[in-house]
Amino acid sequence: MTSVITGDIIDSRKQKSKDWVESLKRILSPFGDTPLQWEIYRGDEFQIEIKNPEEALLAAILIKAHLKALKLDARMSIGIGDKTHDAEKVSESNGSAFIHSGELFETLKKLKVNLALRTGDTAIDEKMNLMLQLALTFMDNWPAQSAEFVAIAIENPNLSQEELAPKLGIKRAAVSRRQKRAQFDLILSLDRYFRTQINQLTTL
């Protein structure tokens, strides 16, 4: 079982591509080698394989936080399932994870949703997508400073607020305010619940 995130930059045509293409490459580069594990294609679309499905939601939130810190945003679909064809380019690989992600991505604009999940298990998909819609009510509105906090906190999960402060160039009290404003504790709770749901899938 694997997971695939398919996404695109929202309103990319309203901005010069040179302003966000290199930033997107920097954001995706920690996820592995391109084009084997991630790829930017058709101008503003991207695809990433996250081999541990339990890591998929936090990866999508990390990408969103990095983009929001740059005053950008992305539509993303997470597909969970099998991989039956391992190509040299992630966009040419295949399996139910890729099909779930690709088919769901094509519906996001019509549904006016910026992040959704498809596993093939209707009960899990309905529960998780309802929770994602609720979380998007604040994630879609993160100011750049809150998004910057979320990205650094996800990348440094073992650091205290005091240790995160110098990375953000602010005092510990300000870190606490950014954490609260970003509703980061709810994000971590959502991620923990997501992992239990995916774990149920993998143990069936």
Short mmCIF file of C-alpha atoms in Angstrom, two decimals:
data_model
loop_
_atom_site.label_atom_id
_atom_site.label_comp_id
_atom_site.label_asym_id
_atom_site.label_seq_id
_atom_site.Cartn_x
_atom_site.Cartn_y
_atom_site.Cartn_z
CA MET A 1 0.00 0.00 0.00
CA THR A 2 1.17 3.50 -0.85
CA SER A 3 -0.22 7.02 -1.09
CA VAL A 4 -0.21 9.66 -3.81
CA ILE A 5 -0.82 13.39 -3.56
CA THR A 6 -1.96 15.12 -6.75
CA GLY A 7 -2.21 18.89 -6.68
CA ASP A 8 -2.08 22.20 -8.46
CA ILE A 9 -1.33 25.79 -7.53
CA ILE A 10 -4.53 27.79 -7.09
CA ASP A 11 -4.80 30.83 -9.38
CA SER A 12 -1.32 30.16 -10.74
CA ARG A 13 -2.15 32.05 -13.96
CA LYS A 14 -2.66 35.23 -11.96
CA GLN A 15 1.00 35.14 -10.93
CA LYS A 16 4.26 34.90 -12.83
CA SER A 17 5.44 31.28 -12.86
CA LYS A 18 8.98 32.34 -11.94
CA ASP A 19 7.53 33.57 -8.63
CA TRP A 20 6.34 30.13 -7.51
CA VAL A 21 7.92 27.34 -9.62
CA GLU A 22 11.30 27.44 -7.85
CA SER A 23 9.56 27.76 -4.47
CA LEU A 24 7.43 24.69 -5.24
CA LYS A 25 10.54 22.74 -6.24
CA ARG A 26 12.19 23.65 -2.91
CA ILE A 27 9.07 22.56 -1.02
CA LEU A 28 8.85 19.20 -2.82
CA SER A 29 12.57 18.36 -2.89
CA PRO A 30 12.67 16.88 0.68
CA PHE A 31 10.16 14.24 -0.46
CA GLY A 32 12.78 12.48 -2.59
CA ASP A 33 14.13 12.38 -6.12
CA THR A 34 12.34 13.87 -9.10
CA PRO A 35 10.75 12.54 -11.29
CA LEU A 36 10.81 9.19 -9.45
CA GLN A 37 9.05 10.33 -6.27
CA TRP A 38 7.70 13.76 -7.18
CA GLU A 39 7.14 15.68 -10.36
CA ILE A 40 5.85 19.06 -11.56
CA TYR A 41 4.04 18.80 -14.89
CA ARG A 42 1.51 20.53 -17.16
CA GLY A 43 2.70 23.88 -15.84
CA ASP A 44 1.22 24.09 -12.36
CA GLU A 45 0.34 20.51 -11.40
CA PHE A 46 2.39 18.20 -9.23
CA GLN A 47 2.32 14.64 -7.97
CA ILE A 48 4.14 13.03 -5.06
CA GLU A 49 4.28 9.45 -3.86
CA ILE A 50 4.41 9.14 -0.07
CA LYS A 51 5.36 5.51 0.45
CA ASN A 52 4.10 5.39 4.04
CA PRO A 53 0.37 6.21 3.73
CA GLU A 54 0.23 7.26 7.40
CA GLU A 55 2.51 10.20 6.50
CA ALA A 56 0.32 11.42 3.62
CA LEU A 57 -1.96 13.87 5.44
CA LEU A 58 0.86 15.59 7.33
CA ALA A 59 2.81 15.82 4.05
CA ALA A 60 -0.14 17.54 2.35
CA ILE A 61 -0.57 19.93 5.29
CA LEU A 62 3.18 20.69 5.21
CA ILE A 63 2.99 21.56 1.50
CA LYS A 64 -0.06 23.75 2.13
CA ALA A 65 1.66 25.53 5.04
CA HIS A 66 4.78 26.26 2.98
CA LEU A 67 2.66 27.65 0.14
CA LYS A 68 0.44 29.72 2.46
CA ALA A 69 3.60 31.20 4.01
CA LEU A 70 4.38 32.43 0.48
CA LYS A 71 0.77 33.67 0.10
CA LEU A 72 0.04 30.82 -2.33
CA ASP A 73 -2.22 27.78 -1.96
CA ALA A 74 -2.85 24.43 -3.59
CA ARG A 75 -5.70 22.04 -4.32
CA MET A 76 -4.62 18.52 -3.32
CA SER A 77 -6.15 15.04 -3.41
CA ILE A 78 -4.70 12.17 -1.41
CA GLY A 79 -5.13 8.69 -2.85
CA ILE A 80 -4.45 5.59 -0.78
CA GLY A 81 -4.14 2.16 -2.36
CA ASP A 82 -1.87 -0.18 -4.27
CA LYS A 83 0.93 0.48 -6.74
CA THR A 84 0.89 -1.99 -9.61
CA HIS A 85 3.30 -0.30 -12.05
CA ASP A 86 6.54 1.36 -10.92
CA ALA A 87 7.62 3.77 -13.68
CA GLU A 88 10.67 6.06 -13.86
CA LYS A 89 8.30 9.03 -13.51
CA VAL A 90 5.80 9.12 -10.66
CA SER A 91 3.18 10.54 -13.05
CA GLU A 92 3.51 7.39 -15.19
CA SER A 93 3.23 4.90 -12.32
CA ASN A 94 -0.10 3.21 -11.75
CA GLY A 95 -2.29 1.41 -9.26
CA SER A 96 -5.36 2.19 -7.18
CA ALA A 97 -3.53 4.87 -5.14
CA PHE A 98 -2.79 6.79 -8.35
CA ILE A 99 -6.31 6.26 -9.71
CA HIS A 100 -7.94 7.38 -6.44
CA SER A 101 -5.76 10.49 -6.29
CA GLY A 102 -6.16 11.41 -9.97
CA GLU A 103 -9.92 10.88 -10.16
CA LEU A 104 -10.53 12.74 -6.91
CA PHE A 105 -8.32 15.63 -7.99
CA GLU A 106 -10.48 16.19 -11.08
CA THR A 107 -13.52 16.80 -8.81
CA LEU A 108 -11.96 19.23 -6.33
CA LYS A 109 -12.59 22.44 -8.25
CA LYS A 110 -16.25 21.55 -8.80
CA LEU A 111 -16.63 20.58 -5.13
CA LYS A 112 -14.87 23.82 -4.09
CA VAL A 113 -12.64 21.83 -1.72
CA ASN A 114 -8.87 22.28 -1.51
CA LEU A 115 -7.96 18.99 0.21
CA ALA A 116 -9.69 15.61 0.10
CA LEU A 117 -8.94 11.92 0.54
CA ARG A 118 -9.99 8.70 -1.22
CA THR A 119 -9.06 5.26 0.08
CA GLY A 120 -11.78 3.17 -1.55
CA ASP A 121 -13.33 2.53 1.89
CA THR A 122 -16.52 4.61 1.85
CA ALA A 123 -16.90 4.84 5.63
CA ILE A 124 -13.33 6.08 6.18
CA ASP A 125 -13.53 8.46 3.21
CA GLU A 126 -16.77 10.06 4.45
CA LYS A 127 -15.46 10.54 7.99
CA MET A 128 -12.07 11.87 6.96
CA ASN A 129 -13.40 14.19 4.27
CA LEU A 130 -15.89 15.73 6.70
CA MET A 131 -13.03 16.35 9.15
CA LEU A 132 -10.85 17.79 6.38
CA GLN A 133 -13.60 20.18 5.34
CA LEU A 134 -13.89 21.40 8.93
CA ALA A 135 -10.11 21.80 9.22
CA LEU A 136 -9.99 23.71 5.92
CA THR A 137 -12.27 26.38 7.41
CA PHE A 138 -9.18 27.61 9.27
CA MET A 139 -6.30 26.16 7.20
CA ASP A 140 -7.50 27.97 4.06
CA ASN A 141 -7.36 31.21 6.04
CA TRP A 142 -3.96 30.81 7.71
CA PRO A 143 -2.09 34.11 7.55
CA ALA A 144 1.51 33.78 6.34
CA GLN A 145 2.94 33.88 9.89
CA SER A 146 0.67 31.07 11.13
CA ALA A 147 1.50 28.99 8.06
CA GLU A 148 5.21 29.56 8.60
CA PHE A 149 4.84 28.30 12.18
CA VAL A 150 2.96 25.17 11.03
CA ALA A 151 5.62 24.31 8.44
CA ILE A 152 8.53 24.67 10.88
CA ALA A 153 6.68 22.84 13.67
CA ILE A 154 5.90 19.87 11.37
CA GLU A 155 9.51 19.73 10.18
CA ASN A 156 10.82 19.88 13.77
CA PRO A 157 8.34 17.76 15.75
CA ASN A 158 10.60 17.32 18.75
CA LEU A 159 11.41 20.99 19.35
CA SER A 160 9.78 22.96 22.16
CA GLN A 161 8.26 26.40 21.66
CA GLU A 162 11.44 27.86 23.18
CA GLU A 163 13.56 25.97 20.61
CA LEU A 164 11.28 26.94 17.70
CA ALA A 165 11.48 30.65 18.61
CA PRO A 166 14.95 31.34 17.11
CA LYS A 167 14.05 29.45 13.93
CA LEU A 168 11.12 31.84 13.49
CA GLY A 169 13.06 34.86 14.71
CA ILE A 170 10.50 35.62 17.41
CA LYS A 171 10.11 35.21 21.19
CA ARG A 172 8.62 32.10 22.83
CA ALA A 173 5.42 33.94 23.77
CA ALA A 174 4.90 34.85 20.11
CA VAL A 175 5.42 31.17 19.14
CA SER A 176 2.63 30.24 21.54
CA ARG A 177 0.31 32.81 19.96
CA ARG A 178 1.10 31.57 16.43
CA GLN A 179 0.51 27.96 17.51
CA LYS A 180 -2.89 28.87 18.93
CA ARG A 181 -3.86 31.06 15.94
CA ALA A 182 -2.94 28.23 13.53
CA GLN A 183 -5.03 25.75 15.60
CA PHE A 184 -1.98 23.50 15.43
CA ASP A 185 -3.12 21.23 18.26
CA LEU A 186 -6.23 20.41 16.21
CA ILE A 187 -4.01 19.65 13.20
CA LEU A 188 -2.00 17.18 15.28
CA SER A 189 -5.22 15.56 16.59
CA LEU A 190 -6.54 15.26 13.03
CA ASP A 191 -3.27 13.65 11.93
CA ARG A 192 -3.38 11.15 14.82
CA TYR A 193 -6.96 10.16 13.88
CA PHE A 194 -6.00 9.88 10.19
CA ARG A 195 -3.17 7.50 11.12
CA THR A 196 -5.56 5.23 13.08
CA GLN A 197 -7.88 5.09 10.07
CA ILE A 198 -5.08 4.24 7.65
CA ASN A 199 -3.74 1.67 10.09
CA GLN A 200 -7.17 -0.01 10.01
CA LEU A 201 -6.91 -0.22 6.22
CA THR A 202 -3.45 -1.75 6.27
CA THR A 203 -4.40 -4.40 8.82
CA LEU A 204 -7.58 -5.56 7.01
#
